[in-house]
Amino acid sequence: GIFLAERLFGAVLVNRDALMDAYREIFKLAGFGLGGVLKKTGELAWKQGIKHIKEQFAVDTESLDDVITGLSSITVESGMAKNVEWDGDSRQIYIQGSLMAQAIETSKRPVCYPLSGFIKGFVNEFAGTAMDVEEIQCQAQGHPCCTFQLKGK
């Protein structure tokens, strides 16, 4: 069969520089008190798009590994990140070159709230789960990659 990633290839286009500029400005104006709002915004913004992709490409899978493969493809192809790796045993996603981390550059806290929301919405919609996603380490903190922990089912 066709893998989820192959069905999603090129389905989303994002202007990386414009998003980085916008994200920098949001943080300048609002500070870090917006984490929950930005995460929820990322989740809700992608939810409709994800449903459309699922219907348009007749994607029907509940395999978490297949879902993460699709997530990796769309995240890299859209410019949201440069590389995505998955550790199914620890249920962690490792992302290098996150658009948000590169926009903010230096922070004491993780900054990829919209990406956390995107991952949460994507995984829950395609895998049919009710997981939460938390960024536990960020490149903006000086870590080699952003690490997202999947929690739940």
Short mmCIF file of C-alpha atoms in Angstrom, two decimals:
data_model
loop_
_atom_site.label_atom_id
_atom_site.label_comp_id
_atom_site.label_asym_id
_atom_site.label_seq_id
_atom_site.Cartn_x
_atom_site.Cartn_y
_atom_site.Cartn_z
CA GLY A 1 0.00 0.00 0.00
CA ILE A 2 0.88 3.65 -0.19
CA PHE A 3 2.44 5.04 2.96
CA LEU A 4 0.81 7.99 4.68
CA ALA A 5 3.86 10.16 3.90
CA GLU A 6 3.53 9.48 0.20
CA ARG A 7 -0.11 10.48 0.24
CA LEU A 8 0.68 13.74 2.05
CA PHE A 9 3.78 14.72 0.07
CA GLY A 10 3.63 18.37 -0.86
CA ALA A 11 0.13 18.91 0.53
CA VAL A 12 1.06 21.99 2.59
CA LEU A 13 3.12 25.02 1.60
CA VAL A 14 4.45 27.47 4.18
CA ASN A 15 6.54 30.62 3.65
CA ARG A 16 9.24 29.92 6.25
CA ASP A 17 10.77 33.43 6.39
CA ALA A 18 7.39 35.14 6.78
CA LEU A 19 6.39 32.77 9.57
CA MET A 20 9.71 33.27 11.37
CA ASP A 21 9.29 37.06 11.18
CA ALA A 22 5.72 36.86 12.46
CA TYR A 23 6.70 34.51 15.29
CA ARG A 24 9.53 36.86 16.38
CA GLU A 25 7.10 39.77 16.50
CA ILE A 26 4.55 37.84 18.54
CA PHE A 27 7.19 37.06 21.14
CA LYS A 28 8.45 40.67 21.21
CA LEU A 29 4.95 42.01 21.80
CA ALA A 30 3.51 39.38 24.07
CA GLY A 31 6.39 37.68 25.88
CA PHE A 32 6.34 34.05 26.96
CA GLY A 33 2.99 34.12 28.77
CA LEU A 34 1.29 32.97 25.56
CA GLY A 35 2.55 29.38 25.46
CA GLY A 36 -0.82 27.71 25.99
CA VAL A 37 -2.58 30.04 23.56
CA LEU A 38 0.03 29.48 20.85
CA LYS A 39 -0.10 25.72 21.32
CA LYS A 40 -3.91 25.67 21.09
CA THR A 41 -3.79 27.98 18.07
CA GLY A 42 -1.39 25.60 16.33
CA GLU A 43 -3.63 22.66 17.13
CA LEU A 44 -6.87 24.34 15.98
CA ALA A 45 -5.35 25.95 12.89
CA TRP A 46 -4.12 22.61 11.63
CA LYS A 47 -7.18 20.60 12.66
CA GLN A 48 -9.32 21.64 9.68
CA GLY A 49 -6.39 21.28 7.29
CA ILE A 50 -5.61 17.85 8.66
CA LYS A 51 -9.23 16.73 8.24
CA HIS A 52 -9.16 17.99 4.65
CA ILE A 53 -5.90 16.14 3.91
CA LYS A 54 -7.30 12.97 5.49
CA GLU A 55 -10.44 13.13 3.35
CA GLN A 56 -8.75 14.29 0.13
CA PHE A 57 -6.13 11.56 0.20
CA ALA A 58 -8.41 8.88 1.71
CA VAL A 59 -5.92 8.32 4.51
CA ASP A 60 -7.04 5.63 6.92
CA THR A 61 -4.42 4.48 9.36
CA GLU A 62 -4.15 4.21 13.08
CA SER A 63 -0.55 3.00 13.08
CA LEU A 64 1.38 5.55 15.13
CA ASP A 65 4.56 4.79 13.18
CA ASP A 66 2.78 5.51 9.86
CA VAL A 67 1.27 8.69 11.31
CA ILE A 68 4.68 9.91 12.47
CA THR A 69 6.14 9.11 9.03
CA GLY A 70 3.46 11.34 7.50
CA LEU A 71 4.07 14.01 10.13
CA SER A 72 7.81 13.93 9.35
CA SER A 73 7.23 14.31 5.64
CA ILE A 74 4.77 17.17 5.87
CA THR A 75 6.80 18.98 8.57
CA VAL A 76 10.00 18.91 6.50
CA GLU A 77 8.36 19.51 3.11
CA SER A 78 6.39 22.48 4.46
CA GLY A 79 9.53 24.12 5.87
CA MET A 80 8.44 23.92 9.51
CA ALA A 81 11.59 21.90 10.28
CA LYS A 82 14.69 20.53 8.59
CA ASN A 83 14.71 17.02 10.05
CA VAL A 84 12.33 14.85 12.09
CA GLU A 85 13.17 11.61 13.87
CA TRP A 86 10.94 9.31 15.93
CA ASP A 87 11.74 7.03 18.86
CA GLY A 88 8.71 4.79 19.28
CA ASP A 89 10.02 3.25 22.49
CA SER A 90 10.27 6.56 24.36
CA ARG A 91 7.42 8.12 22.30
CA GLN A 92 9.57 11.13 21.54
CA ILE A 93 9.84 13.15 18.36
CA TYR A 94 13.17 14.89 17.71
CA ILE A 95 13.06 17.91 15.42
CA GLN A 96 16.06 19.81 14.09
CA GLY A 97 15.77 23.21 12.46
CA SER A 98 12.36 24.12 13.88
CA LEU A 99 11.03 27.32 12.34
CA MET A 100 10.07 28.65 15.79
CA ALA A 101 13.37 27.80 17.48
CA GLN A 102 15.29 29.44 14.65
CA ALA A 103 13.07 32.52 14.83
CA ILE A 104 13.58 33.04 18.58
CA GLU A 105 17.19 31.72 18.66
CA THR A 106 17.80 31.96 22.43
CA SER A 107 15.40 31.19 25.26
CA LYS A 108 15.35 29.72 28.75
CA ARG A 109 12.14 27.82 27.86
CA PRO A 110 10.95 25.79 24.88
CA VAL A 111 9.43 28.09 22.24
CA CYS A 112 7.83 25.77 19.67
CA TYR A 113 4.28 25.99 21.02
CA PRO A 114 2.50 26.03 17.64
CA LEU A 115 4.56 23.03 16.53
CA SER A 116 3.49 21.17 19.69
CA GLY A 117 -0.12 21.96 18.81
CA PHE A 118 0.38 20.85 15.20
CA ILE A 119 1.90 17.54 16.31
CA LYS A 120 -0.93 17.00 18.81
CA GLY A 121 -3.65 17.72 16.24
CA PHE A 122 -1.96 15.66 13.54
CA VAL A 123 -1.34 12.61 15.70
CA ASN A 124 -4.78 12.67 17.32
CA GLU A 125 -6.63 13.12 14.03
CA PHE A 126 -4.75 10.46 12.07
CA ALA A 127 -4.10 7.92 14.82
CA GLY A 128 -7.51 8.36 16.44
CA THR A 129 -5.98 8.99 19.86
CA ALA A 130 -6.31 11.52 22.66
CA MET A 131 -2.63 12.27 23.28
CA ASP A 132 -1.05 15.43 24.55
CA VAL A 133 2.30 16.69 23.30
CA GLU A 134 4.84 18.60 25.34
CA GLU A 135 8.07 20.12 24.10
CA ILE A 136 10.56 19.10 26.78
CA GLN A 137 13.74 20.48 25.16
CA CYS A 138 14.25 23.15 22.51
CA GLN A 139 17.06 24.17 20.18
CA ALA A 140 16.43 27.75 21.34
CA GLN A 141 17.61 26.55 24.78
CA GLY A 142 20.87 25.33 23.26
CA HIS A 143 19.86 21.68 22.82
CA PRO A 144 20.87 19.90 19.59
CA CYS A 145 17.19 19.41 18.69
CA CYS A 146 13.69 20.10 19.91
CA THR A 147 12.25 17.10 21.76
CA PHE A 148 8.50 16.52 21.90
CA GLN A 149 7.06 13.95 24.30
CA LEU A 150 3.81 12.22 23.34
CA LYS A 151 1.70 11.51 26.43
CA GLY A 152 -1.40 9.38 26.72
CA LYS A 153 -2.74 6.27 24.95
#
